PDB file of C-alpha atoms in Angstrom:
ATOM      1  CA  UNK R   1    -124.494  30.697 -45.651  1.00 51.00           C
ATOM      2  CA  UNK R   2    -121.222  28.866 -47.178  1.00 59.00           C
ATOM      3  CA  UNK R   3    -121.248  27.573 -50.455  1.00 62.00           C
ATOM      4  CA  UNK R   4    -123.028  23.834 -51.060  1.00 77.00           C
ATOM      5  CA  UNK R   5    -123.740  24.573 -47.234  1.00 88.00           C
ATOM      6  CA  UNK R   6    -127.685  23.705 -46.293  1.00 91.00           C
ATOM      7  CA  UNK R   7    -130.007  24.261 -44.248  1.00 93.00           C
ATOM      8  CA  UNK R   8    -129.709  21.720 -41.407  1.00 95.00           C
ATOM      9  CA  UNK R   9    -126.141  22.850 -41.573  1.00 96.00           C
ATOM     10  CA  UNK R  10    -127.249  26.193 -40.811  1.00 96.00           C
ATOM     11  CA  UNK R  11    -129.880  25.078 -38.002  1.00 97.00           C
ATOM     12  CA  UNK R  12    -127.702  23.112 -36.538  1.00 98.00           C
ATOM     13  CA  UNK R  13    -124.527  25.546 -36.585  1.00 97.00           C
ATOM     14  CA  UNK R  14    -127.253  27.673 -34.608  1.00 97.00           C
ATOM     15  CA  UNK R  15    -128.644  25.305 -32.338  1.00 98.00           C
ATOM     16  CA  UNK R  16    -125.140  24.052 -31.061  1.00 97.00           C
ATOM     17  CA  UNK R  17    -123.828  27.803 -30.711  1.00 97.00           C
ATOM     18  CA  UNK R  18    -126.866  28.860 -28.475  1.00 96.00           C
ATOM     19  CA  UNK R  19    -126.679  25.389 -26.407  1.00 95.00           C
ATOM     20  CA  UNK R  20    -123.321  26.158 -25.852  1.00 94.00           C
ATOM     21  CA  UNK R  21    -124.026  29.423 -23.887  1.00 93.00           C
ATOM     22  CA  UNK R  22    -127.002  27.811 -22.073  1.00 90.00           C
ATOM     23  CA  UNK R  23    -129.576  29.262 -24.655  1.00 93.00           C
ATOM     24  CA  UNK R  24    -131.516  26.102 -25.017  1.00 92.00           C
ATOM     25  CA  UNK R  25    -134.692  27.969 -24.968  1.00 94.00           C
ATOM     26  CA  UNK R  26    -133.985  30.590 -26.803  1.00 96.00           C
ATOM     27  CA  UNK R  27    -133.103  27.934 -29.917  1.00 97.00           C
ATOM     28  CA  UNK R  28    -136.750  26.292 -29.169  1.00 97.00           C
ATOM     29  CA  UNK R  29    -138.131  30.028 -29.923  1.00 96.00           C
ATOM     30  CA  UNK R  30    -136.188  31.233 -32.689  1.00 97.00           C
ATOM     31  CA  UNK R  31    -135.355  27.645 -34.559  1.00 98.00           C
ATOM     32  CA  UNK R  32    -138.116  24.734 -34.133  1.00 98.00           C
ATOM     33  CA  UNK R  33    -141.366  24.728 -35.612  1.00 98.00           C
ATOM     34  CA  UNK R  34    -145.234  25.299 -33.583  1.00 98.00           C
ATOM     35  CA  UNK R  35    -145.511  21.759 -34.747  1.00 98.00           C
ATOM     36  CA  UNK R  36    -142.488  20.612 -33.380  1.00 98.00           C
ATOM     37  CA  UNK R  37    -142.653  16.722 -32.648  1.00 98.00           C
ATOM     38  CA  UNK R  38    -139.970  15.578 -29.756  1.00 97.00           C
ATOM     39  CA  UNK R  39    -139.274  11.949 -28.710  1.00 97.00           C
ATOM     40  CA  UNK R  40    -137.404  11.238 -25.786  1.00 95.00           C
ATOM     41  CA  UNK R  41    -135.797   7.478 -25.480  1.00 92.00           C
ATOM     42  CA  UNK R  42    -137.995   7.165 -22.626  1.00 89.00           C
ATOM     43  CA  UNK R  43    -141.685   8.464 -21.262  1.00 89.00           C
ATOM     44  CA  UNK R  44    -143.419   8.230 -18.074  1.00 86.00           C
ATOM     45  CA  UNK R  45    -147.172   8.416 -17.080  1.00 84.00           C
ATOM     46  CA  UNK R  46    -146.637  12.524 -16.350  1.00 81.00           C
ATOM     47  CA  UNK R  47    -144.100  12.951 -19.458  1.00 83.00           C
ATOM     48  CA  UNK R  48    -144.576  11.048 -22.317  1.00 90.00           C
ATOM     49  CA  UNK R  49    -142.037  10.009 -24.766  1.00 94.00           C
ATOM     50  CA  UNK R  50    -143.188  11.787 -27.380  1.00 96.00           C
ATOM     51  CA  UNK R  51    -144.685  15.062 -27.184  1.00 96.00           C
ATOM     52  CA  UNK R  52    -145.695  17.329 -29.720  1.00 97.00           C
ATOM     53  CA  UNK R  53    -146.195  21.444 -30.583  1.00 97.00           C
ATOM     54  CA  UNK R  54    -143.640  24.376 -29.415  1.00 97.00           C
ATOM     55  CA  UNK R  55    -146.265  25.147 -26.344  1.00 97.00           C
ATOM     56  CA  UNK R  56    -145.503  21.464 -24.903  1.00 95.00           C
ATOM     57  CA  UNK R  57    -141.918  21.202 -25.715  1.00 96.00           C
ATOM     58  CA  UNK R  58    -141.064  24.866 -24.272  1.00 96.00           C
ATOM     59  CA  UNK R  59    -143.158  23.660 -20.939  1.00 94.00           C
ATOM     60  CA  UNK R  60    -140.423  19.808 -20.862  1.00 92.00           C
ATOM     61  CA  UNK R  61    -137.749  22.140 -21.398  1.00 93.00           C
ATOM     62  CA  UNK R  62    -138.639  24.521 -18.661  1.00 93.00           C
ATOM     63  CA  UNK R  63    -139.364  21.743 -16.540  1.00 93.00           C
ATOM     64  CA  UNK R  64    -135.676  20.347 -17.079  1.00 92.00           C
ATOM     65  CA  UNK R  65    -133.844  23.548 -16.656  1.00 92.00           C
ATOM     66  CA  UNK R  66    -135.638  24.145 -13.220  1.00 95.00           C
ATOM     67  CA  UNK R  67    -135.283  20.667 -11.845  1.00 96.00           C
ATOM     68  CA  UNK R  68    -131.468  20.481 -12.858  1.00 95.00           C
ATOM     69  CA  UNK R  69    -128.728  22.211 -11.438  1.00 96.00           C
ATOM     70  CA  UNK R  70    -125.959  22.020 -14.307  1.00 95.00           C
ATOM     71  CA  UNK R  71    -122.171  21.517 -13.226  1.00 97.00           C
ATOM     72  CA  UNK R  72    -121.430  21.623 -16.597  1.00 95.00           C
ATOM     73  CA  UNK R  73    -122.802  21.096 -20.360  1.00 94.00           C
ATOM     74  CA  UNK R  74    -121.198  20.914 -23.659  1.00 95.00           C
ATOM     75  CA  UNK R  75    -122.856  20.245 -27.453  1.00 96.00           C
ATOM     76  CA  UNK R  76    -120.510  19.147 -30.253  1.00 95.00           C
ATOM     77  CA  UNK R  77    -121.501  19.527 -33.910  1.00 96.00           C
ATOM     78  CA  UNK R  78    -123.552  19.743 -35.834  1.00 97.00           C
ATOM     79  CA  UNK R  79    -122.884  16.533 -37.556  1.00 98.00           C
ATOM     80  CA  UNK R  80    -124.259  16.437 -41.244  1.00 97.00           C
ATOM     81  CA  UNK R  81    -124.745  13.253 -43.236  1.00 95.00           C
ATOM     82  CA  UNK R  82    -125.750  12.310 -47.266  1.00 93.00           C
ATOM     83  CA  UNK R  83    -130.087  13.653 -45.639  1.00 93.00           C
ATOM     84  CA  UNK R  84    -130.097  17.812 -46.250  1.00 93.00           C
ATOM     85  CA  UNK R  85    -133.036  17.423 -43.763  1.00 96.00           C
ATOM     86  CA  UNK R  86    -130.805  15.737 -40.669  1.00 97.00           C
ATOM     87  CA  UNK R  87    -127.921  17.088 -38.623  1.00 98.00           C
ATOM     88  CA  UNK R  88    -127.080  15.366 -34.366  1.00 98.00           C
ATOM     89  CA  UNK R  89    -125.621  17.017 -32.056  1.00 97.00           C
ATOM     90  CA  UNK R  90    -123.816  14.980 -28.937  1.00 96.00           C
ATOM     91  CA  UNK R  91    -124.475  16.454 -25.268  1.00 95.00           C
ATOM     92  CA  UNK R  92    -122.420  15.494 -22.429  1.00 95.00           C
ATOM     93  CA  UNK R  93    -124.061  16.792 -19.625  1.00 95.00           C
ATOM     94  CA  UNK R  94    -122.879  16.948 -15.537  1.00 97.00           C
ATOM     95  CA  UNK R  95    -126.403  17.179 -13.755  1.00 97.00           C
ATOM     96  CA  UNK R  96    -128.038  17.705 -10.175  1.00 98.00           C
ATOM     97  CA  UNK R  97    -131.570  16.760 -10.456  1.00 96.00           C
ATOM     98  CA  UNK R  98    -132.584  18.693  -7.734  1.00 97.00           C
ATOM     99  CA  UNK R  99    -135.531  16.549  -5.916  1.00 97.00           C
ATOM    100  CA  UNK R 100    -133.687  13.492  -5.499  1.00 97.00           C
ATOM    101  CA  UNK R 101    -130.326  15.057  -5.119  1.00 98.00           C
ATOM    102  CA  UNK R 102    -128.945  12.414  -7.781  1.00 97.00           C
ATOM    103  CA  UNK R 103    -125.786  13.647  -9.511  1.00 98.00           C
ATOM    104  CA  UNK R 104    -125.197  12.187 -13.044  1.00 96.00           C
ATOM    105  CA  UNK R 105    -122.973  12.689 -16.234  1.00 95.00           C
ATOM    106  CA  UNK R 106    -124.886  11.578 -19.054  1.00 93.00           C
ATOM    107  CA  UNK R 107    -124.062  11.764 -23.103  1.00 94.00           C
ATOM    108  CA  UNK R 108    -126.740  11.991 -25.418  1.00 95.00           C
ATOM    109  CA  UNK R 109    -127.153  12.047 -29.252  1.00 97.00           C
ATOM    110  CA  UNK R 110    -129.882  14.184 -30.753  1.00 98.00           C
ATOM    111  CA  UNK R 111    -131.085  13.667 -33.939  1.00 98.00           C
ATOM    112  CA  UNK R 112    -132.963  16.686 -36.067  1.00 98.00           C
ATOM    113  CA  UNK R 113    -134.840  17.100 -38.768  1.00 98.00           C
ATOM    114  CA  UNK R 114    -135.429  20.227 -40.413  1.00 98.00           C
ATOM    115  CA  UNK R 115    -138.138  21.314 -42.831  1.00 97.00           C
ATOM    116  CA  UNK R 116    -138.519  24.776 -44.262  1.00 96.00           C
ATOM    117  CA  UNK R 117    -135.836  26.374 -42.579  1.00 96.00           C
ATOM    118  CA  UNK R 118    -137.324  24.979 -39.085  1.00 98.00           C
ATOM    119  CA  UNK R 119    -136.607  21.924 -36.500  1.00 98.00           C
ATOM    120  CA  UNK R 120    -139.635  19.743 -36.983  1.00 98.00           C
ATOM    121  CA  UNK R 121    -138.239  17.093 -34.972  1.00 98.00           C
ATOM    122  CA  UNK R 122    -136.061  16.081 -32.344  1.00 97.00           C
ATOM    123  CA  UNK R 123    -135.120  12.631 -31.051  1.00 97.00           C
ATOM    124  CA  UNK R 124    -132.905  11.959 -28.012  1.00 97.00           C
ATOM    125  CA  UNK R 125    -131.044   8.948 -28.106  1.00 97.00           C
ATOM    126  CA  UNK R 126    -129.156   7.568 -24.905  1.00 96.00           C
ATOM    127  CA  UNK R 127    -126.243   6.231 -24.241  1.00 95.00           C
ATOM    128  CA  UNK R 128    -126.498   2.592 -23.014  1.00 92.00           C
ATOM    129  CA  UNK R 129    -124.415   1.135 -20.141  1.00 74.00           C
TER     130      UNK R 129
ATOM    131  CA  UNK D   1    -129.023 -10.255 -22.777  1.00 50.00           C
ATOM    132  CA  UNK D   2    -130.704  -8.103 -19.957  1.00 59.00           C
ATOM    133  CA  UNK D   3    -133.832  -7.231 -19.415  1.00 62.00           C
ATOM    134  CA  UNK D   4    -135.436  -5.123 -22.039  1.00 77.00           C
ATOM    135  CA  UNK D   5    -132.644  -4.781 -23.958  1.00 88.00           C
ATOM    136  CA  UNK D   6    -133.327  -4.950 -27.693  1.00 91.00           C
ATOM    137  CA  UNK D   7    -131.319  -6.207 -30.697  1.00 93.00           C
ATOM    138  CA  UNK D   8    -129.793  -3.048 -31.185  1.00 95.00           C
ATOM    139  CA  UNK D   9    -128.639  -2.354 -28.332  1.00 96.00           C
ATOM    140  CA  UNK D  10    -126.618  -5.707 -27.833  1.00 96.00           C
ATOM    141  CA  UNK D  11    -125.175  -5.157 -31.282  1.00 97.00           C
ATOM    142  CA  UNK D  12    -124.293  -1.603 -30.887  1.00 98.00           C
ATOM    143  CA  UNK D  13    -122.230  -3.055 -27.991  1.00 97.00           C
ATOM    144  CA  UNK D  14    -120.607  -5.456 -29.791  1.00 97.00           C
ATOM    145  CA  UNK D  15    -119.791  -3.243 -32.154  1.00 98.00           C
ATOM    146  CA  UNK D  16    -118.745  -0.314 -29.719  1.00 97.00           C
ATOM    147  CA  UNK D  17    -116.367  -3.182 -28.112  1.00 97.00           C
ATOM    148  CA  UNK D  18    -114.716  -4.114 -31.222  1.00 96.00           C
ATOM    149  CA  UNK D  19    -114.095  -0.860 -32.621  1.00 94.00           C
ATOM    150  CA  UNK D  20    -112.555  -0.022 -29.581  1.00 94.00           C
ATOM    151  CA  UNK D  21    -109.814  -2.966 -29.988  1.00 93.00           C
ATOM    152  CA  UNK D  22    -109.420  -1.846 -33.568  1.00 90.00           C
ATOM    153  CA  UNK D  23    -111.840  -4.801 -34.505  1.00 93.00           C
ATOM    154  CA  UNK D  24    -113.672  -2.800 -37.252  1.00 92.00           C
ATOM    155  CA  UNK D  25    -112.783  -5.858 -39.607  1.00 94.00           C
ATOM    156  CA  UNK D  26    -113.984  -8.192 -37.422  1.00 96.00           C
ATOM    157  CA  UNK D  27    -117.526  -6.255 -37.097  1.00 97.00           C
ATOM    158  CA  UNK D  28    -118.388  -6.292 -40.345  1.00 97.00           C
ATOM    159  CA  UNK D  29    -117.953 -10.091 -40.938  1.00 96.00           C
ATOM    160  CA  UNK D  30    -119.743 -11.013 -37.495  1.00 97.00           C
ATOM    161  CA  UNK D  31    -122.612  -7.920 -37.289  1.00 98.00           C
ATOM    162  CA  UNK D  32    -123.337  -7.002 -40.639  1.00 98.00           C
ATOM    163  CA  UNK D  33    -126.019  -8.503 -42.848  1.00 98.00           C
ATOM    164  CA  UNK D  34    -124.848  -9.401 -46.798  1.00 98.00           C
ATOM    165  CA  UNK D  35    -127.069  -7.135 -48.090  1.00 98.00           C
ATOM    166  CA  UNK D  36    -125.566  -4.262 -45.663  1.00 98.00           C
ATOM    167  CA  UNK D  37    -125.963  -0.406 -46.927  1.00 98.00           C
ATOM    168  CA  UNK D  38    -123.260   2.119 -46.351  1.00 97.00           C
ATOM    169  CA  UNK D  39    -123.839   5.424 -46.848  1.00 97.00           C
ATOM    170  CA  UNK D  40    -120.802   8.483 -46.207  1.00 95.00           C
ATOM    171  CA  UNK D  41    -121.290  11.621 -46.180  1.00 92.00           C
ATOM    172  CA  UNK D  42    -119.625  12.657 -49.218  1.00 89.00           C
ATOM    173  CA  UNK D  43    -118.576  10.590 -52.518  1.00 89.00           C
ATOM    174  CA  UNK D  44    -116.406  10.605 -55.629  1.00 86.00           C
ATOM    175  CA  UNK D  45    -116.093   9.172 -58.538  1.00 84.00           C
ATOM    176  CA  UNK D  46    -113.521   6.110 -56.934  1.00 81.00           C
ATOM    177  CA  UNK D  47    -115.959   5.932 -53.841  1.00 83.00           C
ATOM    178  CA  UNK D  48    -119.437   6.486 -54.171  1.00 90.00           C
ATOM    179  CA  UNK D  49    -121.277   7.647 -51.031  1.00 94.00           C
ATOM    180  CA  UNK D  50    -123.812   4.772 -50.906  1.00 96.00           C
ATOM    181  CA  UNK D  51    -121.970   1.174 -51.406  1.00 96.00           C
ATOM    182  CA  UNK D  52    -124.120  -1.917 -51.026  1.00 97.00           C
ATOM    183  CA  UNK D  53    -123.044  -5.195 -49.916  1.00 97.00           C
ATOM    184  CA  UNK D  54    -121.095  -6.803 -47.828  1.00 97.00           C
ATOM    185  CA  UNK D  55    -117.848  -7.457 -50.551  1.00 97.00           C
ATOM    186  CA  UNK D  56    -117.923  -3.890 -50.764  1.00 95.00           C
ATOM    187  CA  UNK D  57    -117.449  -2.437 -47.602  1.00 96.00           C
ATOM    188  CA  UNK D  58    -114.982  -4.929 -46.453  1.00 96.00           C
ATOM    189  CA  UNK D  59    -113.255  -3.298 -49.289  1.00 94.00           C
ATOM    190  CA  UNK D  60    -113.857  -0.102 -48.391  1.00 92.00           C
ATOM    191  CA  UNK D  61    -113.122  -0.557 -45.051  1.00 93.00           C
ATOM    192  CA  UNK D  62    -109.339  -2.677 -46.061  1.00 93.00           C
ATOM    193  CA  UNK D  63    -108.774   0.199 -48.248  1.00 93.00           C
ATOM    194  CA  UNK D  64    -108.647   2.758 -45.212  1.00 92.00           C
ATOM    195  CA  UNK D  65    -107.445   0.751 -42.939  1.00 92.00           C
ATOM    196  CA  UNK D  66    -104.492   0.282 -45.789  1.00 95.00           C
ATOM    197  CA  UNK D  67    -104.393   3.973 -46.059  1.00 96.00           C
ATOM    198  CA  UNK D  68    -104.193   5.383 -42.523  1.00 95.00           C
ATOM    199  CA  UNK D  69    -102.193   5.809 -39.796  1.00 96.00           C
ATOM    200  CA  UNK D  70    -104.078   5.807 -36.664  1.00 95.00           C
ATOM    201  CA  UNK D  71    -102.450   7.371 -34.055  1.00 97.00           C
ATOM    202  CA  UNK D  72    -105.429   7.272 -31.706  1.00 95.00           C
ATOM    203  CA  UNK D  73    -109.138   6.118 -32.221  1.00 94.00           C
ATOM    204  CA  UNK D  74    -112.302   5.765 -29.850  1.00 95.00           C
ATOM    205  CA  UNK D  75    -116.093   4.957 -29.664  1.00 96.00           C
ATOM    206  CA  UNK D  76    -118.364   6.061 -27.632  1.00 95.00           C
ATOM    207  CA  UNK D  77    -121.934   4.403 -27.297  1.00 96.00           C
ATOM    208  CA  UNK D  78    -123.963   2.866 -28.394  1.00 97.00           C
ATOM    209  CA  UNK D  79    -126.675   5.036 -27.817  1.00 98.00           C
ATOM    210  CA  UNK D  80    -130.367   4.357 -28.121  1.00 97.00           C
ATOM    211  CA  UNK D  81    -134.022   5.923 -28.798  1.00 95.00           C
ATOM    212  CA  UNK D  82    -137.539   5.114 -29.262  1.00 93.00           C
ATOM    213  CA  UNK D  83    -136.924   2.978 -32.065  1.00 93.00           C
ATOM    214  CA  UNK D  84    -135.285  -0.243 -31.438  1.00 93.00           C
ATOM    215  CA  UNK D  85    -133.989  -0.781 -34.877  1.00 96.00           C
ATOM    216  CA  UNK D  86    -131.650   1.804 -34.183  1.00 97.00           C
ATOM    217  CA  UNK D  87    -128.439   2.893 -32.799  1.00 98.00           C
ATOM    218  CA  UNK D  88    -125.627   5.319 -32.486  1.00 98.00           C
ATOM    219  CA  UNK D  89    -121.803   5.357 -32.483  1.00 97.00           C
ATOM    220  CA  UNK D  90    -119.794   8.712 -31.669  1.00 96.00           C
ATOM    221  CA  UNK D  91    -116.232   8.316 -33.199  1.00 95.00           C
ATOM    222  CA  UNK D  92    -113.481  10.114 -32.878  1.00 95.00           C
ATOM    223  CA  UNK D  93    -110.418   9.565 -34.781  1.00 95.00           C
ATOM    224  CA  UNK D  94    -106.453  11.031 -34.913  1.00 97.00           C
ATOM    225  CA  UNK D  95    -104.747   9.915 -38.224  1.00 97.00           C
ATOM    226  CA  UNK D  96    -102.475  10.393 -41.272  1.00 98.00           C
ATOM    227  CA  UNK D  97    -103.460   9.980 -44.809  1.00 96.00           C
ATOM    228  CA  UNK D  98    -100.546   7.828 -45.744  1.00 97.00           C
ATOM    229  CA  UNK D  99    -100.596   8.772 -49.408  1.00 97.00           C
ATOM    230  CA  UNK D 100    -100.600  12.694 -48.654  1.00 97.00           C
ATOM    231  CA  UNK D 101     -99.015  12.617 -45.137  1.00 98.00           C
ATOM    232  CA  UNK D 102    -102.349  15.208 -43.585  1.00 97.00           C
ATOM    233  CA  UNK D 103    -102.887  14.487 -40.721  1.00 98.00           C
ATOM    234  CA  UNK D 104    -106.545  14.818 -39.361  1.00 96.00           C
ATOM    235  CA  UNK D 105    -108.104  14.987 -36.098  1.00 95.00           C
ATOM    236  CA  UNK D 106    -112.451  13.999 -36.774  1.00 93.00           C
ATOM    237  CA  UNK D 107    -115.327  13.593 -34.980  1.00 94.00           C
ATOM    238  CA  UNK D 108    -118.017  11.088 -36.308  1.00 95.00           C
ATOM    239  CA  UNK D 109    -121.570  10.060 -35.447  1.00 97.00           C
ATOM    240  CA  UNK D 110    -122.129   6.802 -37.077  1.00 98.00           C
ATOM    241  CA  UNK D 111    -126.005   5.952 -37.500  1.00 98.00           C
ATOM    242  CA  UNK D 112    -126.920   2.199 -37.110  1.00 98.00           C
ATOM    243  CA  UNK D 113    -130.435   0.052 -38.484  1.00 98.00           C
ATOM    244  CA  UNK D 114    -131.042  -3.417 -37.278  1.00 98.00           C
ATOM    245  CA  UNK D 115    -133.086  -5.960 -38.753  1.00 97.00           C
ATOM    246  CA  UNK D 116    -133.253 -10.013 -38.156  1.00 96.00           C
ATOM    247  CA  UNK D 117    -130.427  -9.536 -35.614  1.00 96.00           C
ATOM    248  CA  UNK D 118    -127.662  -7.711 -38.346  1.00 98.00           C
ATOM    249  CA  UNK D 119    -126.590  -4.726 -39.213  1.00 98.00           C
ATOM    250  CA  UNK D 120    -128.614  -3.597 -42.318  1.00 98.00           C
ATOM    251  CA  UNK D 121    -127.331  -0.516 -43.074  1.00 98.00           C
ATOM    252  CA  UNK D 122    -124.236   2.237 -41.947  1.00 97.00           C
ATOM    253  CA  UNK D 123    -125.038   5.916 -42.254  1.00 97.00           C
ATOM    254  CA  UNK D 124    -122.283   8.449 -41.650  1.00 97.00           C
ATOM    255  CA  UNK D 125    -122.497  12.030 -40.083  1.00 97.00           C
ATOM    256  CA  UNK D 126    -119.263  14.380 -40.197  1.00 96.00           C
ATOM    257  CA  UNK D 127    -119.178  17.668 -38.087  1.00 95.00           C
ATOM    258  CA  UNK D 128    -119.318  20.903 -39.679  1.00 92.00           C
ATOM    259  CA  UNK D 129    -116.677  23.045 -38.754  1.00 74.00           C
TER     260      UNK D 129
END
């Protein structure tokens, strides 16, 4: 770890480098917390907004990875304010979701906060048209 | 305003629109509140990273817009969560330092709150390389 360099720093060097090679899961293992708490910008009846513990959140993200075909991905950052608890990361994202067929490019903040050296939460935030 | 779109979202438009046109003047006296926070990153002695009021940053913001040359600016966004006091700006930014002549190519996420229709406070996230 650099000098004056902290933890979300750290996290979030990891999380972007293992997003970047299609890891996603492997940074929900090895990174977030069993009491993980992650809030979408929107829920539905089968998937709410906000779910919570690694066992849920590692069951959305398997869900996402095998409904979406991925053209193409990228994650920029981390991005590290005056909070040593926060870092964002900004997706752009070139999707298939396979049951509908729809194609979409989306961009996406996400916002994370870290506490004892683990991702305790994750918020999406979506960019609006 | 369209349906189910909240404050923030219709400011973090206007804002988006008039950064893009170089407006960033012009946002702060018609989006932010008087009693506006903004908080960078990093600080020094001349520039604190948490400034409050509005006198301030129009200062602050005069002072780089004094100080650069900007060769090429966007913003991307605004994007939007669960909480609708909230919103996001990505930034990115080409420019000189005038009085050292470095050049600098930066990526931003700027982190908005919302509250009684203005702009309440500014939060700043740099990437780490």
């Amino acid at each position: 770890m650099a000098e004056n360099e902290t933890t979300a720093m750290t996290i979030g060097k990891q999380l972007v480098a293992l997003c970047q090679e299609g890891k996603g899961l492997e940074a929900i293992d090895t990174l977030y917390d069993e009491k993980i708490v992650s809030i979408e910008a929107q829920g539905s009846d089968e998937m709410p907004a906000r779910m919570e513990g690694i066992q849920a959140i590692r069951s959305k993200s398997t869900w996402w990875y095998d409904n979406h075909e991925i053209h193409s991905s990228s994650a920029t950052g981390p991005f590290c304010g005056y909070r040593e608890d926060q870092f964002a990361v900004c997706f752009t994202m070139d999707v298939t979701f396979k049951p509908s067929g729809e194609r979409t490019q989306m961009v996406e903040v996400g916002l994370y906060t870290v506490s004892n050296d683990k991702v305790v939460q994750e918020e999406f935030l979506n960019e609006v048209g």
